[in-house]
mmCIF file of C-alpha atoms in Angstrom:
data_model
loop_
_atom_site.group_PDB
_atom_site.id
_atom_site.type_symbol
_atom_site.label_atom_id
_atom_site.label_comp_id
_atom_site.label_asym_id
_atom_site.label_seq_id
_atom_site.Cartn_x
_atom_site.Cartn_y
_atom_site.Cartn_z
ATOM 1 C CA UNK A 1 64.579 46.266 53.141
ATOM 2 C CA UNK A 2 61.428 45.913 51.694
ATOM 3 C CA UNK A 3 62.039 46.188 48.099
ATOM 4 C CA UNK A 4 64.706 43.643 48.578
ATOM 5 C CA UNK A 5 62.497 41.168 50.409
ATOM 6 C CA UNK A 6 58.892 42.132 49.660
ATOM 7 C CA UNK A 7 57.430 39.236 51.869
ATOM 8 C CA UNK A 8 57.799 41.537 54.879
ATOM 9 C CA UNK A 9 54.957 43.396 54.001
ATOM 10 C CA UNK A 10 52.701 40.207 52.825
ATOM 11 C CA UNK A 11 53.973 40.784 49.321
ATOM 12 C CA UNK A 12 54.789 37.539 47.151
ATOM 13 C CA UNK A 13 56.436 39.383 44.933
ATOM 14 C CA UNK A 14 60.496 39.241 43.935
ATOM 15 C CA UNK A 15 62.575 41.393 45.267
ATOM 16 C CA UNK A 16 64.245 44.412 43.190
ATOM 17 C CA UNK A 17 67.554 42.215 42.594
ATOM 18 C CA UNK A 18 65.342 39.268 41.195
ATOM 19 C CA UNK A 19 63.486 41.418 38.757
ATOM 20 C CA UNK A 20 66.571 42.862 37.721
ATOM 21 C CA UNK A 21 68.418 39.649 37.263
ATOM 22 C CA UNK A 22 65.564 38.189 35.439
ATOM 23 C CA UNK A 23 65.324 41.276 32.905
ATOM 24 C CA UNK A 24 68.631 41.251 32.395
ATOM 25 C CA UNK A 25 69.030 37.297 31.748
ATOM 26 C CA UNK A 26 66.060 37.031 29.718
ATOM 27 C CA UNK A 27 67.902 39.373 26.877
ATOM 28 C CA UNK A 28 69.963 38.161 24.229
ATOM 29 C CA UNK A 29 73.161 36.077 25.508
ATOM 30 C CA UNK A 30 75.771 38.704 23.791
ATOM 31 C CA UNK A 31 74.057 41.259 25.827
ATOM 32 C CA UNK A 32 73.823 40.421 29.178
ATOM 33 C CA UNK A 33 77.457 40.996 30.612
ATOM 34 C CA UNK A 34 77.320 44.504 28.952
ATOM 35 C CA UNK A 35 73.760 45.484 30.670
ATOM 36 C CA UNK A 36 75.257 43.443 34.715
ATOM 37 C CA UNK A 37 78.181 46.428 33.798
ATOM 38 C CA UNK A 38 76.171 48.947 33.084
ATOM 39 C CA UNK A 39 72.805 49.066 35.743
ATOM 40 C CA UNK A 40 72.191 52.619 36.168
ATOM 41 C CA UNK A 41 69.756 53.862 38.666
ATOM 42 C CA UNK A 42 66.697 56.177 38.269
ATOM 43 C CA UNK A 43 63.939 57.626 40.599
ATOM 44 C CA UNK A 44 63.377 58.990 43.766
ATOM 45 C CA UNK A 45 63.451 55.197 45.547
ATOM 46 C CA UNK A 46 67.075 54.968 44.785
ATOM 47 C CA UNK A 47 68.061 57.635 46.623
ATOM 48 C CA UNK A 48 67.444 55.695 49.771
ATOM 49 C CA UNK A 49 70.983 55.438 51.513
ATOM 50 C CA UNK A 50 72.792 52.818 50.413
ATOM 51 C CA UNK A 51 70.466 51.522 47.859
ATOM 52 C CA UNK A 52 73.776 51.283 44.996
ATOM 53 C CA UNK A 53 75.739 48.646 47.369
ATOM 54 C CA UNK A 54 72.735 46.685 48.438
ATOM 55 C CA UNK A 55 72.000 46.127 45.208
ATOM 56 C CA UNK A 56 75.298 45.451 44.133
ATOM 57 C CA UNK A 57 76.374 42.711 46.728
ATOM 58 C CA UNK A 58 72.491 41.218 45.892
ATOM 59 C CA UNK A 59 73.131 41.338 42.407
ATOM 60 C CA UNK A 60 76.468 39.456 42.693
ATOM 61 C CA UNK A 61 75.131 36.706 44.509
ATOM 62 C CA UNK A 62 72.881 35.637 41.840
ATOM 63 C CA UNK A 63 75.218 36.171 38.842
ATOM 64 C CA UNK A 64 77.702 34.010 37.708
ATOM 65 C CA UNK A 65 81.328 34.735 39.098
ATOM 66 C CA UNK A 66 83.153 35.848 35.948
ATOM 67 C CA UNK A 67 80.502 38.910 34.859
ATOM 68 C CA UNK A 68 81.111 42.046 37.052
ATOM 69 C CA UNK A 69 78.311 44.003 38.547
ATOM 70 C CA UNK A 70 78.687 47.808 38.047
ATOM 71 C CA UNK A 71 75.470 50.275 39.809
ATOM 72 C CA UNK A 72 76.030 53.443 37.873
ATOM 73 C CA UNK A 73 74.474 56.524 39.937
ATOM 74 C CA UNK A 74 74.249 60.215 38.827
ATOM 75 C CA UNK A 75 73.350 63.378 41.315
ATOM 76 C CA UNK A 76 70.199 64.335 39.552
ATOM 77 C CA UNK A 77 68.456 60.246 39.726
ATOM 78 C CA UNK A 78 65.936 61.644 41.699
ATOM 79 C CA UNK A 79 64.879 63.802 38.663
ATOM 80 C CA UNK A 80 65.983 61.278 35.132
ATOM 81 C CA UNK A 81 62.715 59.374 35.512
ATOM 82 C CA UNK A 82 60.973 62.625 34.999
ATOM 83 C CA UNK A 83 63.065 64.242 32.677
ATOM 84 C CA UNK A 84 63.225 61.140 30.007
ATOM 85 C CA UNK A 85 59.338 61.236 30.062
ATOM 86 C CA UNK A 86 59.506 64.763 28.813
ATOM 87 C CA UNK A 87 62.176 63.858 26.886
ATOM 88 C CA UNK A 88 59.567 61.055 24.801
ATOM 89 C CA UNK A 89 56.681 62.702 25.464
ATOM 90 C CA UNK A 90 58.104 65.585 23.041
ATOM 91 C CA UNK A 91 58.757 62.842 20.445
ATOM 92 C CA UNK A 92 56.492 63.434 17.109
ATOM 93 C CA UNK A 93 56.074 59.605 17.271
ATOM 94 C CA UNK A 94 54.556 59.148 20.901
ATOM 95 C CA UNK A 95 51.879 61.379 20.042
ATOM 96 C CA UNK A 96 49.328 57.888 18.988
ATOM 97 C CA UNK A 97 50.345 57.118 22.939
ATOM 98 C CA UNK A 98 48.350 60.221 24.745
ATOM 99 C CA UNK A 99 45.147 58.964 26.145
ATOM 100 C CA UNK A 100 43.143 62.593 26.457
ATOM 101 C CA UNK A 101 41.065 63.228 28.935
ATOM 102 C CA UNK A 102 37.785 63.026 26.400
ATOM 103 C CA UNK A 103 39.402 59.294 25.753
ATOM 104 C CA UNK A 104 39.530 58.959 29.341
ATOM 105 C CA UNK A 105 36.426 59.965 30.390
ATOM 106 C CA UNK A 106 34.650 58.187 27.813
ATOM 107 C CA UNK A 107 36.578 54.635 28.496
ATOM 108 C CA UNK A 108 37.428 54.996 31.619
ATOM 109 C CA UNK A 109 40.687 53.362 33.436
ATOM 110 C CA UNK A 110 40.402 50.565 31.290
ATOM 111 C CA UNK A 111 41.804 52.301 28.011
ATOM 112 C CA UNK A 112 45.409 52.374 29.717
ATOM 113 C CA UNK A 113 45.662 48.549 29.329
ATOM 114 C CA UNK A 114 44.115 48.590 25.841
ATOM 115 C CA UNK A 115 46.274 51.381 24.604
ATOM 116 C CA UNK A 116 49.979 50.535 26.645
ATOM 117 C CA UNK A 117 50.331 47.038 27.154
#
């Protein structure tokens, strides 16, 4: 229930279904029915039982009536997240994105921001 209504841990923060409406309606207007019909989820959280229809029937109540909602599981979600950071950290390309430990060490936590956002 939490990530659905943050507030009942002292979080002012959205819940999941906000965030995910907002992503998904801040991206281009041809896009948006195609990405409500295609939400797949990832990670070890969404294995929680029930997690798809929760956030279906959330997800519905904030999007308009004529764009269908479709939660796209797979059996090995628990594992993608993982897997499609090997996946691009094996990409020539993503190599200017390590931070090494000498980087590290010499910056300190600090260099994540400068170097990722």
């Amino acid at each position: 229930e939490v990530l659905f209504q943050p507030k009942l841990i002292g979080r002012e923060l959205q819940g999941v279904h906000n965030v995910l409406h907002e992503s998904i309606w801040r991206c281009d207007i041809d896009l948006r029915r195609a990405l409500y019909e295609t939400v797949v989820l990832s990670g070890g959280t969404t294995m929680l039982p029930g997690m798809d229809t929760r956030l279906s029937t959330e997800m519905k109540k904030l999007t308009p009536p004529l764009i269908k909602v479709k939660i796209r599981e797979s059996s090995d979600r628990k594992h993608s997240v993982w897997i499609g950071g090997s996946v691009l950290g094996m990409q020539s390309w993503f190599d200017e994105f390590w931070i090494t430990k000498d980087n590290y060490d010499e910056s300190g936590p600090g260099i994540v921001h400068r170097m990722c956002f």
